Amino acid sequence: MRRTPRSQISWLDFFVISPVLTRRVFLLLLLSCLILLPRLQCVGSPKQPPGFEILVSRQSNTVTQKVLTTDGKECKFPFRFGGMIYHNCISMNSYKAWCSLTHNFDRDQKRGFCSSPKRMFNGFLPLRQGPSLCQQNPCLNGGVCATNTNLDSFDCVCPDGFTGALCEKKKCYEPLHLKHYDIGESWGRIYQRSVELCTCLGGEVSCKRARYTVCLRNHCENDGVCRIIEATGEEVCGCKSGYIGKYCNINPQEQCYRDSGAQYRGLANATVSGSSCLSWNSDLLFNELTVDTVDSATLRGLGEHAFCRNPDQDKLPWCYTMTDRAISWEYCNIQPCSKQPSSRRGPVIAAALRPSRTPARTPVCGKRHKKRISRARILGGTSALPGSHPWMAALYIKDEFCAGTLISSCWIVSAAHCFLRNPLQSQIRVVLGQHGFNDTGPNTRTFGVEKYISHPLYTQFLPTLNDIALVKLKKVNGRCAQKTPFIRPICLPGKDTKFPDHYCCKISGWGHMSEKANSYSQLIEGVVKIIPFDHCSSPEVYGSEVRSGMLCAGSDSCVDACQGDSGGPLACECDGVSFLYGIISWGDGCGRSGKPGVYTLVPKYADWINSVIKRSKQTSANRTKINICIGNQ
């Protein structure tokens, strides 16, 4: 029989030649279609994890996700937990993924378990069996469409300035307050010397004259007048020409700042890197400097706005920002005014806010940016703000990492066990001013190492004893570290310095967030208490492993040092000055109950440190005398 060339065989010939094989192929194709058909509608669309819904914005094509909890409540993203910012469900401190029901879990402590995906025989059931309700985006005016997980309804997330089920209704904008008011909402104002009660009706402002009385206390700034609307009891301010805002503390014409910018009241709201400022009353702020936490907040320019201010006597205006994972802060993109004196009258500053005419001598060490208010305990540690620990040093030693503490321009204190393998000086890199792990930005400075010196009694056979080392930086252009807001030495204690038991001190580092974690993070800080030596050396804790020259510190809230924190500081503050009281050394795991962290006691080694760095004993505590500090805890 003559064979037909392969190129001349048609599909029809194939079916005739092999009918059995044809039936098998047909069944296989049919089964594939049944399995894949429900998924074909998702081709070209973004993938989403099970239990999530895609949100689409008509104008910006923004894609986001809406997540419900197991009891049908909506997750609020982003949310704050432990000072960090999260944009999805997390499983930290829980056996099951969860989310916050408000934007600030640290403050409100409200959460829910994220809904789990539905299952079917061949895997996960697609969330949409038919065309998505949001496919054509019914939301108007740039609204974001969100399909609920029950698939039978959707919500519109409206931009500022619009409201309604479809974002079809326009809010009312009050230029005197720089604020949008919702439909039906009322507010008071003083417009052209008339006290008015306004209401937002159908997107239009409707105002009527209102009966009023004079305020017993005038909260209005810059010579503004204060009135109380009798019908509502609301206090309203009438601002002089050139000022606006609820308290007449905003000057829209101010384009630059004078001196340190403490009196800047302009509208700048972007940082030097281009980031947008968070509002001073943002839900994401909790223990930062906010409208609710700063004394005389309005006198310092704070309010329900996101404009750059300088409420803490920094060197120029700044604001809080939100990075991908944390609350941060930056200086603002504002130019200084000319140095010529201005005749413009600035906001009235209360006597309590005026600096003393004879200021005390500023310590050359141990001072830091305080962009947060003090709180006794922070659960599990919280993300530190840039400049809050300016003495932190990141030591990259070959493939390993340790922390250290800047004690002078050229010297770092760290743990001796970090150098147990005797690395070459050329294999060590020191970064100062670092905030994110292995992230060198404009505020950082990188140095090589001239030499490192472990304590003469340190031995690898007893690596927890005398666990202290000094690292000398290699000069760059003839200089070591120069002081900046993000790089500054800590104060060294004297050999007789003693902080009492139960005194609260701070630890910081880039170490693991939990014992089994394998990734580093942004700089984390936590508050721990000094634990009595007798308790720490008891048999049920560490027994004889704790020796002279060590101290223990821990917290009931499980704040502890972990791998990667080695060599970092235990900083104890007295009268606003921080001292290096301990060096993170060792411990039993991370944050284990009844197992506090163990630290090298720095005062015991003060004479050795001074002898190595050639510092006289009288300057040991940087001329700041401290023997026993008992402050308000």
XYZ file of C-alpha atoms in Angstrom, residues 25 32 36 73 200 222 246 249 291 339 401 455 572 584 588 607:
16
model
C -9.432 13.898 21.765
C -10.864 21.257 29.209
C -11.436 26.609 31.837
C -17.652 43.930 58.181
C -24.997 72.260 52.326
C -4.012 86.919 64.570
C -11.097 77.686 61.561
C -4.088 80.472 61.708
C -3.845 68.108 67.060
C 17.110 87.485 55.953
C 24.738 42.073 60.308
C 37.505 43.761 75.215
C 18.140 55.280 79.164
C 22.192 44.135 73.310
C 16.796 32.859 75.370
C 37.150 53.361 82.002
